[in-house]
Amino acid sequence: MACPAYTSCGFGRGASRTTRTERLYRAEGLSLRLKRPTHLPVIMPTQRPTPNGADESRVMDFARMRWRGRRIRMLTIIDAWNRECPYIVVDFSLKGIRVARVLVPLL
C-alpha cells in the first residue's frame, strides 16, 4: 500500500527531485536544509597572444599509429606562424627523457 505523502507528492509525474523532497519533508513536518549549494566561480578564458613571426610560438603534439602490426609514436613540433613542422621524432617508444632532450634545444 502506498503512503499518502508519496502519492500526493507527484512521484513519477515529472516533478523535480528537489520539489518532491521538499513536499515530502513538509508533509512529514521535518525541517528543510537551509544551506544554499555553492557554485564554482566562472573563469573567463584568456586570449593567447598571436605570434608575429616565425619561430616565435610552437605547438607540440603526439600522434600514434600502427605500422606492420607495431604501434609507432610520433612527436611533432609545429611552428604556429607558418605551420611548418621543423622537428618530428618517430619511434616505437617515446619516453619522457627523450621528449625532454628534443625540447631543450628548441627553447
mmCIF file of C-alpha atoms in Angstrom:
data_model
loop_
_atom_site.group_PDB
_atom_site.id
_atom_site.type_symbol
_atom_site.label_atom_id
_atom_site.label_comp_id
_atom_site.label_asym_id
_atom_site.label_seq_id
_atom_site.Cartn_x
_atom_site.Cartn_y
_atom_site.Cartn_z
ATOM 1 C CA MET A 1 0.000 0.000 0.000
ATOM 2 C CA ALA A 2 1.384 3.402 -0.986
ATOM 3 C CA CYS A 3 2.000 6.158 1.526
ATOM 4 C CA PRO A 4 -0.424 9.113 1.158
ATOM 5 C CA ALA A 5 2.516 11.531 1.212
ATOM 6 C CA TYR A 6 4.160 9.537 -1.544
ATOM 7 C CA THR A 7 1.098 9.609 -3.811
ATOM 8 C CA SER A 8 0.305 13.259 -3.160
ATOM 9 C CA CYS A 9 3.851 14.413 -3.890
ATOM 10 C CA GLY A 10 3.710 13.676 -7.583
ATOM 11 C CA PHE A 11 6.332 10.944 -7.874
ATOM 12 C CA GLY A 12 6.566 9.835 -11.453
ATOM 13 C CA ARG A 13 4.776 12.882 -12.838
ATOM 14 C CA GLY A 14 7.848 14.854 -13.943
ATOM 15 C CA ALA A 15 8.368 16.815 -10.725
ATOM 16 C CA SER A 16 11.968 17.634 -9.953
ATOM 17 C CA ARG A 17 13.765 15.772 -7.177
ATOM 18 C CA THR A 18 14.119 18.928 -5.063
ATOM 19 C CA THR A 19 10.403 19.675 -5.284
ATOM 20 C CA ARG A 20 9.480 16.114 -4.287
ATOM 21 C CA THR A 21 11.891 16.170 -1.367
ATOM 22 C CA GLU A 22 10.542 19.485 -0.130
ATOM 23 C CA ARG A 23 6.946 18.269 -0.374
ATOM 24 C CA LEU A 24 7.731 15.042 1.479
ATOM 25 C CA TYR A 25 9.607 16.843 4.248
ATOM 26 C CA ARG A 26 6.821 19.397 4.679
ATOM 27 C CA ALA A 27 4.151 16.669 4.717
ATOM 28 C CA GLU A 28 6.049 14.849 7.478
ATOM 29 C CA GLY A 29 6.785 18.075 9.394
ATOM 30 C CA LEU A 30 10.563 17.749 9.026
ATOM 31 C CA SER A 31 12.954 20.667 8.713
ATOM 32 C CA LEU A 32 14.468 21.519 5.350
ATOM 33 C CA ARG A 33 18.114 22.171 4.700
ATOM 34 C CA LEU A 34 18.625 25.917 4.570
ATOM 35 C CA LYS A 35 22.193 25.929 3.240
ATOM 36 C CA ARG A 36 22.404 27.005 -0.392
ATOM 37 C CA PRO A 37 24.557 24.926 -2.747
ATOM 38 C CA THR A 38 27.884 26.508 -3.589
ATOM 39 C CA HIS A 39 28.814 27.032 -7.208
ATOM 40 C CA LEU A 40 32.283 27.261 -8.644
ATOM 41 C CA PRO A 41 33.273 30.704 -9.922
ATOM 42 C CA VAL A 42 33.212 31.204 -13.661
ATOM 43 C CA ILE A 43 36.719 31.538 -15.073
ATOM 44 C CA MET A 44 36.857 33.592 -18.225
ATOM 45 C CA PRO A 45 39.247 32.190 -20.848
ATOM 46 C CA THR A 46 42.252 34.344 -21.582
ATOM 47 C CA GLN A 47 43.267 35.168 -25.110
ATOM 48 C CA ARG A 48 46.571 33.770 -26.240
ATOM 49 C CA PRO A 49 48.923 36.199 -27.917
ATOM 50 C CA THR A 50 49.212 35.668 -31.663
ATOM 51 C CA PRO A 51 52.760 35.162 -32.980
ATOM 52 C CA ASN A 52 54.240 37.977 -35.066
ATOM 53 C CA GLY A 53 56.894 35.955 -36.885
ATOM 54 C CA ALA A 54 58.434 32.547 -37.459
ATOM 55 C CA ASP A 55 59.981 30.644 -34.518
ATOM 56 C CA GLU A 56 58.095 32.797 -32.035
ATOM 57 C CA SER A 57 55.487 30.245 -30.982
ATOM 58 C CA ARG A 58 55.490 26.470 -31.366
ATOM 59 C CA VAL A 59 52.904 23.758 -30.837
ATOM 60 C CA MET A 60 53.687 20.218 -29.703
ATOM 61 C CA ASP A 61 51.546 17.176 -30.500
ATOM 62 C CA PHE A 62 51.792 13.423 -30.043
ATOM 63 C CA ALA A 63 50.371 11.004 -32.597
ATOM 64 C CA ARG A 64 50.349 7.243 -32.791
ATOM 65 C CA MET A 65 49.518 4.711 -35.456
ATOM 66 C CA ARG A 66 50.039 1.077 -36.380
ATOM 67 C CA TRP A 67 52.730 0.161 -38.869
ATOM 68 C CA ARG A 68 53.248 -3.505 -39.814
ATOM 69 C CA GLY A 69 51.471 -4.638 -36.680
ATOM 70 C CA ARG A 70 53.527 -2.449 -34.326
ATOM 71 C CA ARG A 71 52.420 0.754 -32.735
ATOM 72 C CA ILE A 72 54.633 3.732 -33.522
ATOM 73 C CA ARG A 73 54.556 7.081 -31.794
ATOM 74 C CA MET A 74 55.363 10.473 -33.267
ATOM 75 C CA LEU A 75 56.231 13.726 -31.557
ATOM 76 C CA THR A 76 55.658 16.659 -33.887
ATOM 77 C CA ILE A 77 56.672 20.233 -33.141
ATOM 78 C CA ILE A 78 54.901 22.743 -35.373
ATOM 79 C CA ASP A 79 55.646 26.422 -35.887
ATOM 80 C CA ALA A 80 52.406 28.321 -35.141
ATOM 81 C CA TRP A 81 53.246 31.182 -37.506
ATOM 82 C CA ASN A 82 53.711 29.383 -40.831
ATOM 83 C CA ARG A 83 52.525 25.850 -39.919
ATOM 84 C CA GLU A 84 55.876 24.272 -40.775
ATOM 85 C CA CYS A 85 56.986 21.185 -38.919
ATOM 86 C CA PRO A 86 60.669 21.749 -38.126
ATOM 87 C CA TYR A 87 61.013 18.670 -35.939
ATOM 88 C CA ILE A 88 59.431 15.192 -35.957
ATOM 89 C CA VAL A 89 60.547 12.298 -33.758
ATOM 90 C CA VAL A 90 59.259 8.842 -34.719
ATOM 91 C CA ASP A 91 59.937 5.797 -32.558
ATOM 92 C CA PHE A 92 58.274 2.724 -31.125
ATOM 93 C CA SER A 93 58.566 4.216 -27.642
ATOM 94 C CA LEU A 94 58.877 7.874 -26.674
ATOM 95 C CA LYS A 95 59.861 8.230 -23.040
ATOM 96 C CA GLY A 96 59.829 11.494 -21.116
ATOM 97 C CA ILE A 97 63.615 11.810 -21.097
ATOM 98 C CA ARG A 98 63.665 11.573 -24.902
ATOM 99 C CA VAL A 99 60.980 14.258 -25.210
ATOM 100 C CA ALA A 100 62.980 16.495 -22.848
ATOM 101 C CA ARG A 101 66.124 16.013 -24.952
ATOM 102 C CA VAL A 102 64.185 17.090 -28.028
ATOM 103 C CA LEU A 103 62.629 20.146 -26.377
ATOM 104 C CA VAL A 104 65.743 21.592 -24.678
ATOM 105 C CA PRO A 105 67.476 22.785 -27.904
ATOM 106 C CA LEU A 106 64.215 24.319 -29.136
ATOM 107 C CA LEU A 107 63.907 26.622 -26.147
#
